[in-house]
JSON list of C-alpha atoms and ligand atoms in Angstrom, two decimals:
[
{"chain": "V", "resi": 611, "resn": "UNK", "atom": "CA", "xyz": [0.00, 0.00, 0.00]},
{"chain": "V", "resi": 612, "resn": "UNK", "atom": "CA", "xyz": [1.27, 3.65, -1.06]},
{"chain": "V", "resi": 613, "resn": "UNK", "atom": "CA", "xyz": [2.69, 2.00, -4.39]},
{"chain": "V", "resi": 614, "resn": "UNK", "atom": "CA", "xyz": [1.20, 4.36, -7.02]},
{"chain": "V", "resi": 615, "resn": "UNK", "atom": "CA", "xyz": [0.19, 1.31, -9.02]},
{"chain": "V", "resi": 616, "resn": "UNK", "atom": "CA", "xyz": [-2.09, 0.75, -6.82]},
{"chain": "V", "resi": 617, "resn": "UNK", "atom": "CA", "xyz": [-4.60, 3.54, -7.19]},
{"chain": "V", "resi": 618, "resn": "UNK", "atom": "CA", "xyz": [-4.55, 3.03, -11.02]},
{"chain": "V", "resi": 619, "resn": "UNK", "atom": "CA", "xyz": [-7.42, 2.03, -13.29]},
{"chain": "V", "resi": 620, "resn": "UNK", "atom": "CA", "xyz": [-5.71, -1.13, -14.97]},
{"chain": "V", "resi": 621, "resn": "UNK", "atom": "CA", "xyz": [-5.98, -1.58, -18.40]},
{"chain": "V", "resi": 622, "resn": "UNK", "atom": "CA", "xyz": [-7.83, -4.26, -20.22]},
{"chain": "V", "resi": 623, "resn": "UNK", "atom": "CA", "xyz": [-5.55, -7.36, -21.68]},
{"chain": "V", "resi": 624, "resn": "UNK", "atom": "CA", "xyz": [-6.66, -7.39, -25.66]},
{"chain": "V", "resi": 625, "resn": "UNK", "atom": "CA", "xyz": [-4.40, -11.16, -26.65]},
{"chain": "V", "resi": 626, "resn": "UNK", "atom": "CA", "xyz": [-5.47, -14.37, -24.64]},
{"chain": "V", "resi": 627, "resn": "UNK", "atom": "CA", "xyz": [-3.01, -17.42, -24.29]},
{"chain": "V", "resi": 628, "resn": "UNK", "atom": "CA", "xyz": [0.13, -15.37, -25.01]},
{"chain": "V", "resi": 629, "resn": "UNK", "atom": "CA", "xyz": [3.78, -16.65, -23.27]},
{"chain": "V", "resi": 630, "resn": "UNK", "atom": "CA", "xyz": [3.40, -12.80, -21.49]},
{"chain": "V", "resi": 631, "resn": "UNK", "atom": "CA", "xyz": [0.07, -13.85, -20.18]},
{"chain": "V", "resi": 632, "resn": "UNK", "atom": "CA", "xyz": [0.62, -17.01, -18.83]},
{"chain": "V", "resi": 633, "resn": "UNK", "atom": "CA", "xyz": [4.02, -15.92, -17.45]},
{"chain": "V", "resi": 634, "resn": "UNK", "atom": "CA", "xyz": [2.39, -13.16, -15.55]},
{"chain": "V", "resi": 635, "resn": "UNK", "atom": "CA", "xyz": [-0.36, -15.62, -13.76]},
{"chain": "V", "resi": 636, "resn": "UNK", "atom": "CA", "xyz": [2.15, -18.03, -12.60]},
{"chain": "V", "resi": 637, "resn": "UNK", "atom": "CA", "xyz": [4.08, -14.90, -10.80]},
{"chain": "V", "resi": 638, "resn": "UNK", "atom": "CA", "xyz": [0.38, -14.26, -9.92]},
{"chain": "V", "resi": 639, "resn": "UNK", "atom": "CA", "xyz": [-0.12, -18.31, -8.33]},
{"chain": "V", "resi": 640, "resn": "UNK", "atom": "CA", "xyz": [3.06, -18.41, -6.66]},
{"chain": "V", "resi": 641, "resn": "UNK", "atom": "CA", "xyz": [2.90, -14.99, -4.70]},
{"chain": "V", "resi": 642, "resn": "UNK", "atom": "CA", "xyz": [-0.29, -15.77, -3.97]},
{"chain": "V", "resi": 643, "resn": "UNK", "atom": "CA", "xyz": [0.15, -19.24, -3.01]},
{"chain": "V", "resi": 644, "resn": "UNK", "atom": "CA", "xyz": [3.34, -17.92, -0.88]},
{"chain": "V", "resi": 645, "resn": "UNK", "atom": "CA", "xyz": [1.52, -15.88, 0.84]},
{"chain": "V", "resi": 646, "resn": "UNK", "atom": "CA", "xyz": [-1.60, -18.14, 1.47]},
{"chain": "V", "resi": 647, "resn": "UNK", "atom": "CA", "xyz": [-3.38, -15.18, -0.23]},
{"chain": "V", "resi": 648, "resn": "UNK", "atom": "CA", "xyz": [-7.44, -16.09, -1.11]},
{"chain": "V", "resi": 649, "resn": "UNK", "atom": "CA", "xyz": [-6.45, -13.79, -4.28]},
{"chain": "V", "resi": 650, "resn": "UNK", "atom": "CA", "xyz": [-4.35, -11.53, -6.11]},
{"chain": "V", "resi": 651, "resn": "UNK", "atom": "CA", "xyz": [-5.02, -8.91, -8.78]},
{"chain": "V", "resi": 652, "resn": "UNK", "atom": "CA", "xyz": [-2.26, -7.88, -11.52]},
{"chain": "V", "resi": 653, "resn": "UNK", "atom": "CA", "xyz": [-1.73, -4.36, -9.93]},
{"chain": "V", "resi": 654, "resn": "UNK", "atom": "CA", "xyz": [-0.39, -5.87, -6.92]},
{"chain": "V", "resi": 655, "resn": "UNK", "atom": "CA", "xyz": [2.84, -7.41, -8.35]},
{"chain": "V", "resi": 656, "resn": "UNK", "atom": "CA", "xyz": [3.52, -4.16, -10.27]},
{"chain": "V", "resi": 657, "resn": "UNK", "atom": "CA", "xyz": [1.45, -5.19, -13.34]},
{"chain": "V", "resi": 658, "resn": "UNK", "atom": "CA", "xyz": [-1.26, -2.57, -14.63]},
{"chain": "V", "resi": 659, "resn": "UNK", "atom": "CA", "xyz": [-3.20, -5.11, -16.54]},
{"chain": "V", "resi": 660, "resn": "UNK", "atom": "CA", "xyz": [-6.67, -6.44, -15.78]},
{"chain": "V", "resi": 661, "resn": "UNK", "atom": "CA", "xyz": [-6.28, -9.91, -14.22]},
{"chain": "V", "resi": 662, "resn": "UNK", "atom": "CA", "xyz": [-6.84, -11.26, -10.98]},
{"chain": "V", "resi": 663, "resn": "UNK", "atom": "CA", "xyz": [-6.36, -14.84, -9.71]},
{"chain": "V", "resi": 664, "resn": "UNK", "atom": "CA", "xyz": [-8.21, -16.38, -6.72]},
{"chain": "V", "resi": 665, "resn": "UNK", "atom": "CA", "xyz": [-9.52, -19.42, -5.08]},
{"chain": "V", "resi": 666, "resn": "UNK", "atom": "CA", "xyz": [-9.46, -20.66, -1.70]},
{"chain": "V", "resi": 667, "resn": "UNK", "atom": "CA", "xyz": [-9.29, -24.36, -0.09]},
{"chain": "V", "resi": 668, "resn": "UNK", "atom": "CA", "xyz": [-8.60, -24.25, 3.76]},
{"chain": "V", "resi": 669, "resn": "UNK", "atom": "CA", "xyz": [-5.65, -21.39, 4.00]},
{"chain": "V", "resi": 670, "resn": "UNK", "atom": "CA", "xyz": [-4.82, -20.69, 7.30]},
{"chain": "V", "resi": 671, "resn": "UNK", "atom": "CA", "xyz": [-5.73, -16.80, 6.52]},
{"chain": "V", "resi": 672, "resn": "UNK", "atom": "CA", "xyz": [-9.72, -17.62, 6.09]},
{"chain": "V", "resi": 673, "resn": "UNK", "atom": "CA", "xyz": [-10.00, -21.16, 8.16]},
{"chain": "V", "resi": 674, "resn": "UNK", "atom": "CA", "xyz": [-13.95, -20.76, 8.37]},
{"chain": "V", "resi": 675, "resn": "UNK", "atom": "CA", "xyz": [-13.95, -19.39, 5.03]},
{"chain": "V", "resi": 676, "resn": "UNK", "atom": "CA", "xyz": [-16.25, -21.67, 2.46]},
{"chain": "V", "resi": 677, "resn": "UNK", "atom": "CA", "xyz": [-14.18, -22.94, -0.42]},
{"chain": "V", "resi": 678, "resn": "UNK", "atom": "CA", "xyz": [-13.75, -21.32, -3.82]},
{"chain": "V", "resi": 679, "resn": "UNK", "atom": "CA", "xyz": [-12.97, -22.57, -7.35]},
{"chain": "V", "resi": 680, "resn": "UNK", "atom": "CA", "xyz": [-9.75, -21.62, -8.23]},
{"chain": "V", "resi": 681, "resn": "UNK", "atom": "CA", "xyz": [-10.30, -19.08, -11.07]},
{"chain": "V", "resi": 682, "resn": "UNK", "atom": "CA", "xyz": [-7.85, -16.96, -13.47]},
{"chain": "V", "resi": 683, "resn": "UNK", "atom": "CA", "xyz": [-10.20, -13.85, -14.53]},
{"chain": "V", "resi": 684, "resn": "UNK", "atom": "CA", "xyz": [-9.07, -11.45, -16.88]},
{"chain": "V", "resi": 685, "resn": "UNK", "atom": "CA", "xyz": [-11.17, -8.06, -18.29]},
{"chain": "V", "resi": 686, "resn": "UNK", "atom": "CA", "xyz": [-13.85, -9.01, -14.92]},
{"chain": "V", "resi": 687, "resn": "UNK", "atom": "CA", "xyz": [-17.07, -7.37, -15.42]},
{"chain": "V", "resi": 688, "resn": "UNK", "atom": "CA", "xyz": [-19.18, -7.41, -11.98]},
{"chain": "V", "resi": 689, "resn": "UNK", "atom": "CA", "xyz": [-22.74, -7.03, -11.83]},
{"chain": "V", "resi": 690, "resn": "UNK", "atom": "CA", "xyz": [-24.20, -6.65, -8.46]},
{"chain": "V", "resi": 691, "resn": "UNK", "atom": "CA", "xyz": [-27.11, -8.75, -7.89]},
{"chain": "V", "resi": 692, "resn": "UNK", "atom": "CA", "xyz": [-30.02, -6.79, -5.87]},
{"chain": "V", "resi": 693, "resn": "UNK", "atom": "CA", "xyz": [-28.98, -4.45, -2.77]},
{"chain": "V", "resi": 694, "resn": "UNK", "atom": "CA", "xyz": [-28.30, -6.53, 0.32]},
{"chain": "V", "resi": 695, "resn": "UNK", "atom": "CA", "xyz": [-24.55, -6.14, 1.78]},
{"chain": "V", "resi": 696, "resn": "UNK", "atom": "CA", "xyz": [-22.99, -8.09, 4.35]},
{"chain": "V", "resi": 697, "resn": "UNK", "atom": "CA", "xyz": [-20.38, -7.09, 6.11]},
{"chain": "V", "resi": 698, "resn": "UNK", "atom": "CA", "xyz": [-17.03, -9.42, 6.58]},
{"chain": "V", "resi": 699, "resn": "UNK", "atom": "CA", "xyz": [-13.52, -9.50, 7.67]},
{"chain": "V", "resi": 700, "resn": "UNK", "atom": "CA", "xyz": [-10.97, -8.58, 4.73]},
{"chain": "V", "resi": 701, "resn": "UNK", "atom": "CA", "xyz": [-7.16, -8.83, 4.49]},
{"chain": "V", "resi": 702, "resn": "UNK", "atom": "CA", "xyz": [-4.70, -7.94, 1.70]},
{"chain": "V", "resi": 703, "resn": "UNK", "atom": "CA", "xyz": [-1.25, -9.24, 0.56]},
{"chain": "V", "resi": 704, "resn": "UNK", "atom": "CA", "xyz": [-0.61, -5.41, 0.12]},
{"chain": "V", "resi": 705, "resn": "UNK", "atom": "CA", "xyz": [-2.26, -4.23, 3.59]},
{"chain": "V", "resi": 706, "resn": "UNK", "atom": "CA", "xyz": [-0.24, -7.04, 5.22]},
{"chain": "V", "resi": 707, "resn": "UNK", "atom": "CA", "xyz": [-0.76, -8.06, 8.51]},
{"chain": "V", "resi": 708, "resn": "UNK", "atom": "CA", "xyz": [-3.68, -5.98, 9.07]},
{"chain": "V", "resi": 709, "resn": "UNK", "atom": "CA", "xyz": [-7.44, -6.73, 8.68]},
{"chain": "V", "resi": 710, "resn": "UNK", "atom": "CA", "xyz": [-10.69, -4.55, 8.44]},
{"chain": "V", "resi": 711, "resn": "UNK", "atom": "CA", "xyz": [-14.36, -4.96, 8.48]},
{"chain": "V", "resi": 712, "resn": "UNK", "atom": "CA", "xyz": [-15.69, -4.10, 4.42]},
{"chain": "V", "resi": 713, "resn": "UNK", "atom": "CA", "xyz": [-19.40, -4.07, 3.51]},
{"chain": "V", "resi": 714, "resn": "UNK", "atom": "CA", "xyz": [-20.15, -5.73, 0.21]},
{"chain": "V", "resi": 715, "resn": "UNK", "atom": "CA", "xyz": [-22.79, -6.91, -1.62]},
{"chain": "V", "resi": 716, "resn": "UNK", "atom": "CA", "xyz": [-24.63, -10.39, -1.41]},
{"chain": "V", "resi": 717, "resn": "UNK", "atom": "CA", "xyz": [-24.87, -11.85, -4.39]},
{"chain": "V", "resi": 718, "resn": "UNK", "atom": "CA", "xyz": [-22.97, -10.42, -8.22]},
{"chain": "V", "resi": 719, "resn": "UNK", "atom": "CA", "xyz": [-22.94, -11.75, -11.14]},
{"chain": "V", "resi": 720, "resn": "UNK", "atom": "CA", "xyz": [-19.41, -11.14, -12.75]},
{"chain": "V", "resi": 721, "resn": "UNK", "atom": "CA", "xyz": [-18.40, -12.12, -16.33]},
{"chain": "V", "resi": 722, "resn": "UNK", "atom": "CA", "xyz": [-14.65, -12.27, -17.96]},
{"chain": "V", "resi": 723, "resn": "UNK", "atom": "CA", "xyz": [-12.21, -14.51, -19.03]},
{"chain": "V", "resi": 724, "resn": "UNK", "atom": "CA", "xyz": [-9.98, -16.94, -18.59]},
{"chain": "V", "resi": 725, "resn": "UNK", "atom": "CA", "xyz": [-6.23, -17.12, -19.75]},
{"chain": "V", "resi": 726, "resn": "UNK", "atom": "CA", "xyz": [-6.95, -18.68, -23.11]},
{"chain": "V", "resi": 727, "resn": "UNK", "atom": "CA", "xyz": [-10.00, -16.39, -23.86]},
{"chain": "V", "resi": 728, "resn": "UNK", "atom": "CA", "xyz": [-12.91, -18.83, -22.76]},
{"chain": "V", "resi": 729, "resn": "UNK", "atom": "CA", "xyz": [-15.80, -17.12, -21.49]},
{"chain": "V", "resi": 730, "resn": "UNK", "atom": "CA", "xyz": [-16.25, -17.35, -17.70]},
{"chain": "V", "resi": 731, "resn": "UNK", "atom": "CA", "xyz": [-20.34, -16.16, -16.37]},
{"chain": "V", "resi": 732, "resn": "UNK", "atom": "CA", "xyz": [-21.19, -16.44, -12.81]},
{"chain": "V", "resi": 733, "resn": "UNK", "atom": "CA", "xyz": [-23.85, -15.91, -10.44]},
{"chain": "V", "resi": 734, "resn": "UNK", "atom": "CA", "xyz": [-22.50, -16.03, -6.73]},
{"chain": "V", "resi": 735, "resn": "UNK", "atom": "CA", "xyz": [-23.09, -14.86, -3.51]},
{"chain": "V", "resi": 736, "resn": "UNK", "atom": "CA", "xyz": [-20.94, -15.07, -0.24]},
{"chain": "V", "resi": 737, "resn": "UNK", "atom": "CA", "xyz": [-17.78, -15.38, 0.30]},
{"chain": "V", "resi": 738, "resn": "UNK", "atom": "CA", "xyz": [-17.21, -16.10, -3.11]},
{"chain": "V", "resi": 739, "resn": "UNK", "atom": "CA", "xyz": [-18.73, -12.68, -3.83]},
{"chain": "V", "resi": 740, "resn": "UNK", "atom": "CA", "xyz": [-17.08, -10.86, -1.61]},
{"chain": "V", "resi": 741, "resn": "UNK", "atom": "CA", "xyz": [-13.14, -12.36, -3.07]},
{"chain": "V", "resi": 742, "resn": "UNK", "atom": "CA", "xyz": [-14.68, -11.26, -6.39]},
{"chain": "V", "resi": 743, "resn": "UNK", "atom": "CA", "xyz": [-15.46, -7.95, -5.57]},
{"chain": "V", "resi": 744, "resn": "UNK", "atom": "CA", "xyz": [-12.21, -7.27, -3.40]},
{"chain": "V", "resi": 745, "resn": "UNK", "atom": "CA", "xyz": [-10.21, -8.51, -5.98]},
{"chain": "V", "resi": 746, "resn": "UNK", "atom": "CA", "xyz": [-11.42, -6.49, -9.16]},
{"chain": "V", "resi": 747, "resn": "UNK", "atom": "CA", "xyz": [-11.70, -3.17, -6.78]},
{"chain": "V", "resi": 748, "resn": "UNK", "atom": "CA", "xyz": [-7.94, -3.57, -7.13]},
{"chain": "V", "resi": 749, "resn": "UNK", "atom": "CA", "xyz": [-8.13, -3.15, -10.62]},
{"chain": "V", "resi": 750, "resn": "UNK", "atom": "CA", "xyz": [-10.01, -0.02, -10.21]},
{"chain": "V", "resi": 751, "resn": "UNK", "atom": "CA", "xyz": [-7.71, 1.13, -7.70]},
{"chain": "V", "resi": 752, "resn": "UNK", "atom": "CA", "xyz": [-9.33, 0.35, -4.95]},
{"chain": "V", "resi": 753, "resn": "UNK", "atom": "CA", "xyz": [-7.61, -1.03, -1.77]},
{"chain": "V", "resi": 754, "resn": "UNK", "atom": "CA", "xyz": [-10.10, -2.41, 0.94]},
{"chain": "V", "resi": 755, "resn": "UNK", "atom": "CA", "xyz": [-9.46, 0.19, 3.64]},
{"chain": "V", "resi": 756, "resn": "UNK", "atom": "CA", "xyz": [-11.29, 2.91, 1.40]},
{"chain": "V", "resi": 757, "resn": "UNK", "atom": "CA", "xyz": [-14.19, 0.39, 2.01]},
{"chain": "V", "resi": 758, "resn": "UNK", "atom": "CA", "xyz": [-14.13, 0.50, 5.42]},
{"chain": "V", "resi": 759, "resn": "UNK", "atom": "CA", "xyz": [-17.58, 2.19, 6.66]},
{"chain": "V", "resi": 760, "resn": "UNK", "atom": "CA", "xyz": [-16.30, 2.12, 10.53]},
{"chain": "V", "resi": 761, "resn": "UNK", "atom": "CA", "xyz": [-12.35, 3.01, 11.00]},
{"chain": "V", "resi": 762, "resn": "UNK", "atom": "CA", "xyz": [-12.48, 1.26, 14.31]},
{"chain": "V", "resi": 763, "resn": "UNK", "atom": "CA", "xyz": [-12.98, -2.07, 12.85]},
{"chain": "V", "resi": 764, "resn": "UNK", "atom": "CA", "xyz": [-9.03, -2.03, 11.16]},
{"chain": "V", "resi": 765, "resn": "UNK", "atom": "CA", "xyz": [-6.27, -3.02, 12.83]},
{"chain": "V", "resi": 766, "resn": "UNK", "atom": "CA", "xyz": [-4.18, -5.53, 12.90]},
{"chain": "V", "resi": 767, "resn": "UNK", "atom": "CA", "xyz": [-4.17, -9.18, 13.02]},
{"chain": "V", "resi": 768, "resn": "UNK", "atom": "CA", "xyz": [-2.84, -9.77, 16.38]},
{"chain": "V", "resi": 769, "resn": "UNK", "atom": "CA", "xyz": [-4.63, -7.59, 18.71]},
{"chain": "V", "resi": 770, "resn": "UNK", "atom": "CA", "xyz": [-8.11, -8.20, 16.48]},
{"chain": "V", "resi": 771, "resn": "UNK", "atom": "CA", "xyz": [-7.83, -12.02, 16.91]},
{"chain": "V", "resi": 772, "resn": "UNK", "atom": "CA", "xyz": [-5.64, -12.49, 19.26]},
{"chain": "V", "resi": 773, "resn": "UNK", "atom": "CA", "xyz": [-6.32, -16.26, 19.80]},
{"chain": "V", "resi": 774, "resn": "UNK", "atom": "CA", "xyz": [-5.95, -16.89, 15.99]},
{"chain": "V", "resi": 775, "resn": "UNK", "atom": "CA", "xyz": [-2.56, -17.58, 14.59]},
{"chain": "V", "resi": 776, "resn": "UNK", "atom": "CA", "xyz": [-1.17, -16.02, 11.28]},
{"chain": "V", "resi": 777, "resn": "UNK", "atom": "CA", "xyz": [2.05, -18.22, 10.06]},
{"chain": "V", "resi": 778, "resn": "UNK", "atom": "CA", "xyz": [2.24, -16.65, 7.19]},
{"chain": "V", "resi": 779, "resn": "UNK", "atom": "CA", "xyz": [2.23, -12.71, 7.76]},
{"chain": "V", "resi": 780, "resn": "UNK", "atom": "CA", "xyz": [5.18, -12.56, 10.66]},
{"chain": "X", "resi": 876, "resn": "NI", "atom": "NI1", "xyz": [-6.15, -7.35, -2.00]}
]
């Protein structure tokens, strides 16, 4: 966080299954992966480009967390699905160490692509949602504290959840 990169609008990828693409998605998998991260966008590793990775199977970061198809999305379009939000605990592998309490919506529908230019269309709600939507903020620019509707509920890890343990941020 304070990277310029960051706060940029990233630009749309216009050539599917190209050595550049793929290249930049594994550097994407094995930050992420590294990090135990539930997702990663482009921006975050220094790349300006409109891709984001995620998917989530038991990392010690979310251990209630429901389980998520691991999913490379690239030009995401969400849709937000009716007007109910629910609030939920957030973190960010460039916020690290920290966590905050974000409002987002129920249920989207998002539509984009994948790597080699199939067509990905979704209708989710949840967690699942809520990945989705935190991941392609970052390609608007958008880091989860600016979501925060209540300052007081960001801090970090440690003195939030003190019992829980966080291998992979110390
Ligand atoms: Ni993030």
């Amino acid at each position: 966080m304070g990277h310029p990169v960051l706060l940029e609008q990233a630009r749309s990828v216009d050539a599917f299954d190209t050595p550049k693409l793929h290249a930049l998605i594994e550097d994407m998998r094995d930050t992420m992966q590294s990090k135990s991260g539930a997702g990663i966008a482009a921006p975050q590793i220094g790349v300006s480009f409109q891709v984001v990775l995620f998917g989530v199977e038991a990392t010690p970061r979310y251990p209630d967390a429901p389980s998520v198809p691991f999913t490379v999305l690239v030009n995401p379009v969400v849709e937000v699905l009716g007007e109910e939000l629910e609030d939920g605990w957030e973190g960010c592998l460039s916020v690290p160490g920290m966590r905050g309490l974000v409002p987002r919506y129920s249920r989207i529908h998002y539509r984009g692509f994948d790597q080699f230019g199939n067509e990905i269309d979704r209708r989710v709600d949840g967690f699942h949602a809520r990945v989705v939507q935190h991941e392609c903020d970052h390609l608007q620019g958008i880091l989860y504290p600016l979501r925060i509707r209540d300052l007081r509920q960001f801090g970090f890890n440690e003195e939030l959840f003190p019992e829980q343990e966080f291998p992979d941020e110390k």
